[in-house]
Coordinates of C-alpha atoms and ligand atoms in Angstrom, one line a residue:
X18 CA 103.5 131.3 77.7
X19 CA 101.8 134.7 78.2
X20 CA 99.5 134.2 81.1
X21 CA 100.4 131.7 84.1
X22 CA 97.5 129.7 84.1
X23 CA 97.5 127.7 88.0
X24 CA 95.3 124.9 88.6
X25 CA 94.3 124.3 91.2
X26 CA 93.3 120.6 91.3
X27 CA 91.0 119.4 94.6
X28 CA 87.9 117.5 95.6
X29 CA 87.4 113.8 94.4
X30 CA 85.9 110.7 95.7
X31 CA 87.5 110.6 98.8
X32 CA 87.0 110.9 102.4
X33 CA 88.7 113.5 103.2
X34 CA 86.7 115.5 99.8
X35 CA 85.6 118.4 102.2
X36 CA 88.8 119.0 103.8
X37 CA 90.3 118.9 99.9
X38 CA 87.7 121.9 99.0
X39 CA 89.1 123.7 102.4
X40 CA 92.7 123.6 101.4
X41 CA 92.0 124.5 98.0
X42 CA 89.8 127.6 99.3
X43 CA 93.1 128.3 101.5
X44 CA 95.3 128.4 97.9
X45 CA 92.9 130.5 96.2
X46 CA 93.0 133.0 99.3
X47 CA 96.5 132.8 99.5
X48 CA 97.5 133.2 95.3
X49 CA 95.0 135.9 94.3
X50 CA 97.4 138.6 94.1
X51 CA 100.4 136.9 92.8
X52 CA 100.2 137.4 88.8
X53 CA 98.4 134.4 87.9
X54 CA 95.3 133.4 86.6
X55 CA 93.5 130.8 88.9
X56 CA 91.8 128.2 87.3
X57 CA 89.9 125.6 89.3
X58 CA 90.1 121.6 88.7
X59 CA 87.1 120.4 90.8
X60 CA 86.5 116.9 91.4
X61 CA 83.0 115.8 91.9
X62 CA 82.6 112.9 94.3
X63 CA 81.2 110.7 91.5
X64 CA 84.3 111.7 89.6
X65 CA 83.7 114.7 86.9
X66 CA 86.0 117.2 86.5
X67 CA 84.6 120.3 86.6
X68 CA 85.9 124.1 86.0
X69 CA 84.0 127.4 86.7
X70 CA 84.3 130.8 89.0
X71 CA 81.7 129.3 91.0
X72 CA 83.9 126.8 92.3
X73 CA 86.3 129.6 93.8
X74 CA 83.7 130.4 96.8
X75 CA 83.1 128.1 99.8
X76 CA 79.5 129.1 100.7
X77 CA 78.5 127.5 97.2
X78 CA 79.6 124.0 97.9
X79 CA 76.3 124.1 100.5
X80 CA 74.0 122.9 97.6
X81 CA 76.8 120.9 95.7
X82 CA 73.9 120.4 92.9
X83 CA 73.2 123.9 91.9
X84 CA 77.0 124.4 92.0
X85 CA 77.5 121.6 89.2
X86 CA 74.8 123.1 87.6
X87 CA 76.3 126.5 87.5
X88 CA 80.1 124.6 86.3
X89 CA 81.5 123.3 83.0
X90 CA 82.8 119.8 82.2
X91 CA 86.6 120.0 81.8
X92 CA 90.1 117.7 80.8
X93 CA 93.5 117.6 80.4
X94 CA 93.9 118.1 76.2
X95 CA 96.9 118.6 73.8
X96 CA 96.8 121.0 71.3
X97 CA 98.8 120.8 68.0
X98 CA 102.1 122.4 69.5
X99 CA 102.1 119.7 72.1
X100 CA 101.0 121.9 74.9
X101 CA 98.3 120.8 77.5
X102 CA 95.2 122.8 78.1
X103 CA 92.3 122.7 80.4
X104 CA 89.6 122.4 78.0
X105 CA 86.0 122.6 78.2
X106 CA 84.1 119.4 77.5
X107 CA 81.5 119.7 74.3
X108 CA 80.8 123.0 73.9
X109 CA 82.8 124.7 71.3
X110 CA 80.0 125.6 68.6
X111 CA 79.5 128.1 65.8
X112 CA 78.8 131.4 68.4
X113 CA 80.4 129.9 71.5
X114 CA 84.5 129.4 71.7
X115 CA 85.2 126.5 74.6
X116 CA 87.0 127.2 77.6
X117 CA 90.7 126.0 76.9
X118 CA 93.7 127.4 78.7
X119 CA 97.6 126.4 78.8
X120 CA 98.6 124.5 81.9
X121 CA 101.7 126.5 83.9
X122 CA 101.6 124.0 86.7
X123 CA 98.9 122.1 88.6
X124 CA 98.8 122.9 92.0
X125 CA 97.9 119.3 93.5
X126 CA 95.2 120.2 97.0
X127 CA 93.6 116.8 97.5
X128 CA 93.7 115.0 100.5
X129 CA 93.3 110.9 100.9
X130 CA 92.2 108.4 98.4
X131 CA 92.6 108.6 94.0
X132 CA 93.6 112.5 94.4
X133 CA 96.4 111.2 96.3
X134 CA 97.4 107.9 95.6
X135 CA 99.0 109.1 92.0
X136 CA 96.7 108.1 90.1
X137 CA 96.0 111.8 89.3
X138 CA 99.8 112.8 89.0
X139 CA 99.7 109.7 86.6
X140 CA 97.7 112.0 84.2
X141 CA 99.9 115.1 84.7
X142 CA 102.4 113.1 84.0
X143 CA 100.7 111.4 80.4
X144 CA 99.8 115.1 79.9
X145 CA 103.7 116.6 80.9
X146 CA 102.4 119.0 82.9
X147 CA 104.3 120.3 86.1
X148 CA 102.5 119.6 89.1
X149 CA 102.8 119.9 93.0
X150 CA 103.8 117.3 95.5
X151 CA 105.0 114.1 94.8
X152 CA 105.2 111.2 91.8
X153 CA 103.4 108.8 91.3
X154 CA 105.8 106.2 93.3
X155 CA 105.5 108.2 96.3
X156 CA 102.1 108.8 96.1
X157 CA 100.8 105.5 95.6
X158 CA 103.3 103.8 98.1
X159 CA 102.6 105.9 100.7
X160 CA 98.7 105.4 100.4
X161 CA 99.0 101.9 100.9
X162 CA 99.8 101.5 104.6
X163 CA 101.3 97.5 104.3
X164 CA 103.8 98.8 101.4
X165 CA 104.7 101.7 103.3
X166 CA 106.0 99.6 106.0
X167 CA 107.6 97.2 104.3
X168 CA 110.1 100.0 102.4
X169 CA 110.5 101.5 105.9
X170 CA 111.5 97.6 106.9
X171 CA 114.1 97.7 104.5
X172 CA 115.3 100.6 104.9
X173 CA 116.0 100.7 108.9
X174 CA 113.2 103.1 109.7
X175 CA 111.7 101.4 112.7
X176 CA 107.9 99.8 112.3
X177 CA 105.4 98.3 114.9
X178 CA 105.5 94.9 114.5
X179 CA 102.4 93.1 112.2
X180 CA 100.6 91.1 110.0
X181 CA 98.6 91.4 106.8
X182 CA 95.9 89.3 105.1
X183 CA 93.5 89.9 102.3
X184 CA 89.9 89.0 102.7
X185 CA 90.4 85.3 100.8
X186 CA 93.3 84.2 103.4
X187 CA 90.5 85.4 106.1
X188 CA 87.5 83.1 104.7
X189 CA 90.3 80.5 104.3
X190 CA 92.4 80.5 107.2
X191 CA 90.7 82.8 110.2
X192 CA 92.5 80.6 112.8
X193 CA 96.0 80.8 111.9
X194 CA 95.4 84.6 111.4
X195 CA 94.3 84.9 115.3
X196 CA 97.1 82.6 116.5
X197 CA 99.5 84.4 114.7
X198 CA 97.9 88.0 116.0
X199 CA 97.9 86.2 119.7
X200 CA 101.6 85.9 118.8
X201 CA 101.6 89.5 118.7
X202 CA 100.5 90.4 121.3
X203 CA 97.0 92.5 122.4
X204 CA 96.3 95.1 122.6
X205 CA 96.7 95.7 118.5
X206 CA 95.1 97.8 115.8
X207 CA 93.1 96.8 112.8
X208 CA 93.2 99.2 109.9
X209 CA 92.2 99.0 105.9
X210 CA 95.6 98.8 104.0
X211 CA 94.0 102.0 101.1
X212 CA 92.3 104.3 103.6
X213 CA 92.9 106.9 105.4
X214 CA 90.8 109.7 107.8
X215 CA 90.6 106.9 110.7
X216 CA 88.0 104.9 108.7
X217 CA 87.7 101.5 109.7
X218 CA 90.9 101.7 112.1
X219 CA 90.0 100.0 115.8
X220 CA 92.0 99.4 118.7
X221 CA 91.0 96.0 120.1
X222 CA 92.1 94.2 123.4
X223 CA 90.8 90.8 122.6
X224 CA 90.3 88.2 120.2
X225 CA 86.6 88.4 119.7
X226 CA 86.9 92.6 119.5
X227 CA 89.4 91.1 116.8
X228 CA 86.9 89.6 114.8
X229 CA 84.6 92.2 114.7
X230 CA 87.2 95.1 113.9
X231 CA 88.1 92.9 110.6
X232 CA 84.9 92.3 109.5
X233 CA 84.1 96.0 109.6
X234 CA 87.6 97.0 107.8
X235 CA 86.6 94.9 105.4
X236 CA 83.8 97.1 104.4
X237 CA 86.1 99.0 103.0
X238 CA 89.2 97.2 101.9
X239 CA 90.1 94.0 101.0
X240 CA 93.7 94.1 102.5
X241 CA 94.0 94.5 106.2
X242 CA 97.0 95.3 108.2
X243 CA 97.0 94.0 112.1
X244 CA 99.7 96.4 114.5
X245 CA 100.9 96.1 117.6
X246 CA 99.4 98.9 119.6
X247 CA 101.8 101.3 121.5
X248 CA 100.9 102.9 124.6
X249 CA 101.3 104.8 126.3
X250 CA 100.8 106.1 123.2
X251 CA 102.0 110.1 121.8
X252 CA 102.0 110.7 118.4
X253 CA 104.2 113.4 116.3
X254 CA 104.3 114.6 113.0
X255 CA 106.5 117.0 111.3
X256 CA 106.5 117.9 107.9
X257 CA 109.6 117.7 105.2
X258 CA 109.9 120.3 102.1
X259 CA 112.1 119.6 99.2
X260 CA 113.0 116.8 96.8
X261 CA 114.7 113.6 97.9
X262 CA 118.0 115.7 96.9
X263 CA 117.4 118.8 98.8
X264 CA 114.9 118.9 101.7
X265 CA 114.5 120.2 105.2
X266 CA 112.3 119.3 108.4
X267 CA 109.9 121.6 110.1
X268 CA 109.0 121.9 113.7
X269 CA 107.1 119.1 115.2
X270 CA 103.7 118.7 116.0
X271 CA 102.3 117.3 118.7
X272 CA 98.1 116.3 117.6
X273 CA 95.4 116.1 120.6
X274 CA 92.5 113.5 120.4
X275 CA 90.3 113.5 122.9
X276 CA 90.5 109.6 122.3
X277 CA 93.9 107.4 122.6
X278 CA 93.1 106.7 119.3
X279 CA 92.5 109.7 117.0
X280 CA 89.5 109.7 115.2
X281 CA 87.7 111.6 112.0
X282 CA 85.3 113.5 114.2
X283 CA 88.4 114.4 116.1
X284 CA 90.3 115.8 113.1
X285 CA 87.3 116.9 110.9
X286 CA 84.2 117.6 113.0
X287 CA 85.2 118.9 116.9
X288 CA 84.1 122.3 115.8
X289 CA 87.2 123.4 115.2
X290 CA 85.9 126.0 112.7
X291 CA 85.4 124.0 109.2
X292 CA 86.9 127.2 107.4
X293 CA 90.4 126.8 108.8
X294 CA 90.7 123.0 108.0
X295 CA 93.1 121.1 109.3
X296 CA 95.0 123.8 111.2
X297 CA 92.4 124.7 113.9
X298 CA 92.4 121.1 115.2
X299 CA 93.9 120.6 118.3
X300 CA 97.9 120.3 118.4
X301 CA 100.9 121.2 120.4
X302 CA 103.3 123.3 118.1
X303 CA 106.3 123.1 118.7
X304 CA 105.6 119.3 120.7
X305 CA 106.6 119.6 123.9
X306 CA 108.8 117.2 123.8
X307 CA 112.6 116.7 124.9
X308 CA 115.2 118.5 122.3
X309 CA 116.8 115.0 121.6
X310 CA 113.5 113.3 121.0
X311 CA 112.4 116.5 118.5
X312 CA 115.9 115.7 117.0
X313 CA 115.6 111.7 116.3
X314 CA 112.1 112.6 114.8
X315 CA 113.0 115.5 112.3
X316 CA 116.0 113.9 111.3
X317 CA 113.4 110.4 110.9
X318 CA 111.4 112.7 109.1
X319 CA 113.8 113.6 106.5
X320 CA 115.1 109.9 105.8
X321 CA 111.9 108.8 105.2
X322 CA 110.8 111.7 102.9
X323 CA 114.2 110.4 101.1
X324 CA 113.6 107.0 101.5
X325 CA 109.5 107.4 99.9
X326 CA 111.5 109.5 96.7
X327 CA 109.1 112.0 97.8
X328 CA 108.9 116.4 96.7
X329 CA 106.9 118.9 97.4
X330 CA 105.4 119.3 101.1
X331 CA 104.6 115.7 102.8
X332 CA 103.6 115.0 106.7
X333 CA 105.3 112.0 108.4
X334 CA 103.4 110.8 111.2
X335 CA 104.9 108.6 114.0
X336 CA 104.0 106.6 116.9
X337 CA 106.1 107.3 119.6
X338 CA 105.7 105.0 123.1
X339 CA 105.8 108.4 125.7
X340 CA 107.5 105.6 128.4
X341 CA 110.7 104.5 126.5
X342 CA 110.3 107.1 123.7
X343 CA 110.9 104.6 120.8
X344 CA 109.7 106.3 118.0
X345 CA 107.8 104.4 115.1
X346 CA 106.9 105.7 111.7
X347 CA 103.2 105.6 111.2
X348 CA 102.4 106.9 107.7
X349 CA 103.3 109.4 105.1
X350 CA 100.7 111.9 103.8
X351 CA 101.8 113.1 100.7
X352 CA 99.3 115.9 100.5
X353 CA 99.1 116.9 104.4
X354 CA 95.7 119.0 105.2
X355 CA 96.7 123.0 104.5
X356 CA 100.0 121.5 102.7
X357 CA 101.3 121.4 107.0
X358 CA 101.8 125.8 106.5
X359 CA 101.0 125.8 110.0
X360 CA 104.5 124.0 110.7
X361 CA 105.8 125.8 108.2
X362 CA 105.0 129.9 109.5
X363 CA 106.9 129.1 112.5
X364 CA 110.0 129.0 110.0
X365 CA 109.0 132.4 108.4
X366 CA 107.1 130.8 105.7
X367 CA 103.6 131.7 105.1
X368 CA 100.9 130.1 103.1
X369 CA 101.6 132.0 100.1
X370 CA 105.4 131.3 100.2
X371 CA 104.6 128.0 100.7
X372 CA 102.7 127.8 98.2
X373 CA 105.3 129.3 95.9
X374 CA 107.9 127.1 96.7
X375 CA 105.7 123.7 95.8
X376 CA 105.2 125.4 92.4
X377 CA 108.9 126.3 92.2
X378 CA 109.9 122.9 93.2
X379 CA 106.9 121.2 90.3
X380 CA 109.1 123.1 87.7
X381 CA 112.0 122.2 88.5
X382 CA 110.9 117.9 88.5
X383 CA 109.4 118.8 85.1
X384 CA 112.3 120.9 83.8
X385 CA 114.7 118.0 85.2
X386 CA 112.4 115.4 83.8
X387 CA 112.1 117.2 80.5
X388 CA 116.2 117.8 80.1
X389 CA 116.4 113.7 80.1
X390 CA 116.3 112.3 76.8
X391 CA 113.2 109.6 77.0
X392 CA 112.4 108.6 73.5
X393 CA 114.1 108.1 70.5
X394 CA 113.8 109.4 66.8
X395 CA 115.1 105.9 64.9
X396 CA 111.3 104.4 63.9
X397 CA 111.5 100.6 64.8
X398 CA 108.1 100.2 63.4
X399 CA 109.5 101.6 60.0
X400 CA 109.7 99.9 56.6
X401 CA 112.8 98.5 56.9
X402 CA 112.6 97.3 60.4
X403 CA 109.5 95.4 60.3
X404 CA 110.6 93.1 57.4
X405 CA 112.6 91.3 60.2
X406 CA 109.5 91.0 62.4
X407 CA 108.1 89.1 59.5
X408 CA 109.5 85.6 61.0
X409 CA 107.7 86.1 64.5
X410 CA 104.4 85.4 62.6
X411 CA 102.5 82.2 64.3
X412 CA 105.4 82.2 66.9
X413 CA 102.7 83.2 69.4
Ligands
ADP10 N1 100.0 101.0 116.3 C1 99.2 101.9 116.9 N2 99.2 102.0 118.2 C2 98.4 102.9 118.8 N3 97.6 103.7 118.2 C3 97.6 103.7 116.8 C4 98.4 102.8 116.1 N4 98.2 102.9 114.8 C5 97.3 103.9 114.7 N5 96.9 104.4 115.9 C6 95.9 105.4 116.2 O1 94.9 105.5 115.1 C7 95.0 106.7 114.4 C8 94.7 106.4 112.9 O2 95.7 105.5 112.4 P1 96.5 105.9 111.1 O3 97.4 104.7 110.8 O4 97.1 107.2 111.2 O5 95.4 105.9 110.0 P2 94.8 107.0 109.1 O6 95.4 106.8 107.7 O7 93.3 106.7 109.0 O8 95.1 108.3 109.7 C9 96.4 107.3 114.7 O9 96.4 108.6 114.5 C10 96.6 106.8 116.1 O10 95.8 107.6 117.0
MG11 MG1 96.8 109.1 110.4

């Protein structure tokens, strides 16, 4: 392949879209000078995929109109070597050759929702196309809070205790979901199974608050999950880099709300300075925190990175009570804001290194992948085959 096309792949409807466009603004920053040509995936809320030199500068997604406008339709294509492009959408013509470039690697920057959740590495993977950050297992598992648990559960990586019910069991059986959340134990914490960005999450001290927390997280999911709440509660997060083979633990974190229970105004919109996403929020880095308990947590960390089959960067987030120091794993975010680097420099790794090393690590899945033999060349569709099929015919 001559030139090294990167796309960069962000936006989409999501919650977390904006903070997607900041990280992706961070790779573009960070790759210009590194010999390769970068080509931006954006992801329109409404879902269109979208290409164009536009999309490279921040102060046009004020007037996110005029910046479609001034963008071309795009999607993942085949040509007739087998190799995937990033083709323009309709407008090849007599004077006019479409926009169509070979894909090097996608370099995966959304955050939350169908960016995230593998639906997207689904089509990378339809399309063979190296990407960043994990499969589509890790992805999707990991969005889905009650799943996530339940592989921690069975794979000893301690979980606050709880309950989950869908909408239907709610209508049907409302009072054997508050005995059993009684049984729990208030103060607990409602949140929407597919979410994410604090949306819909509430901490509630009684049964009626109860109510009214589920019928609000069912505005946006149809599968709750009900938690114990810790307190005192301290969370920590520390990021993993690798594959499930070969990974390693940054420092910790230790992320200020100026609530108990941290919210998306306190991660997105405290004035933080929207240009340095996720980084300029307020954290302790390292945690202060006792060497033993920074210990448990990074080595956590890495067994659940293992344990998710995760690659690429992911945050792990965990509850931890700050009186007994138990430590709980709260979620996995498989494409943490700014890809974590600001865990990550405090190693000697920069942004653009970091960067690097996703693409480095993409390659490698797809050269592994790719190495595997997963088809075969005998035809059992062919001629000779198919005579046999013959006798299914009205065995339906
Ligand atoms: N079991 C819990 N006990 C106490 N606080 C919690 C608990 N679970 C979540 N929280 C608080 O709610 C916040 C959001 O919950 P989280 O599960 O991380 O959802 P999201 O995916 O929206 O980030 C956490 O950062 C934490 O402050
Ligand atoms: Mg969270």
């Amino acid at each position: 392949m001559s030139n090294k096309n990167l796309i960069i792949a962000f936006g989409g409807s999501s919650p977390e879209h904006e903070v997607s466009v900041l990280t992706a603004m961070q790779v573009f920053a960070a790759m210009e000078d590194r010999n390769y040509e970068l080509i931006p995936l954006y992801i329109t809320k409404s879902g269109k995929w979208l290409s164009g030199d536009p999309l490279k500068d921040l102060s046009n997604y004020k007037d996110l109109k005029k910046l479609e406008a001034e963008c071309f339709p795009v999607s993942f294509s085949k040509d007739e070597m087998g190799t995937t492009h990033l083709t323009e959408q309709g407008k090849a013509g007599l004077f006019k050759k479409a926009f169509s470039e070979p894909v090097y690697t996608v370099v995966c920057a959304f955050h939350g929702s169908e960016g995230e959740n593998g639906a997207f590495q689904g089509a990378c993977e339809q399309f063979n196309i190296p990407y960043t950050g994990s499969g589509v297992l890790a992805s999707s598992v990991g969005m889905d809070k009650v799943k996530a648990k339940q592989l921690c559960e069975a794979n000893n990586i301690p979980v606050t205790s709880s309950l989950d019910f869908y909408e239907s069991d709610w209508e049907a059986h409302q009072d054997t979901i508050l005995k059993e959340a009684e049984m729990l134990g208030y103060p607990l914490v409602v949140k929407p199974a597919n979410l994410g960005s604090s949306i819909g999450v509430k901490k509630v001290d009684a049964e009626d608050e109860l109510i009214d927390a589920v019928e609000t997280a069912f505005r946006y999911d149809a599968h709750l999950l009900v938690e114990v709440a810790i307190q005192p509660l301290m969370e920590i997060n520390c990021s993993v880099l690798g594959t499930a083979e070969n990974c390693r633990a940054s420092v910790c974190e230790r992320p200020l709300g100026s609530t108990e229970t941290l919210s998306f105004e306190d991660k997105y919109q405290s004035g933080a300075g929207a240009d340095k996403g996720m980084a300029s929020a307020d954290r302790v880095i390292p945690a202060d925190i006792s060497p033993e308990l920074t210990d448990t947590i990074r080595s956590m960390a890495v067994h659940t990175f293992k344990t998710f089959d995760a690659s690429g960067v992911a945050r792990l987030d965990f509850l931890v009570n700050a009186d007994t120091e138990d430590v709980y794993f709260n979620e996995i975010n498989t494409i943490p804001g700014s890809f974590s680097f600001y865990l990550w420099d405090k190693s000697d790794l920069n942004f653009t290194q970091l960067v690097e090393e996703l693409i480095e690590i993409a390659l490698q899945r797809h050269h592994a992948k790719n190495g595997r033999i997963r088809s075969y060349d005998t035809n059992l569709l062919s001629e000779k085959a198919v005579t046999g099929i013959k006798g299914l015919k009205g065995t339906k």
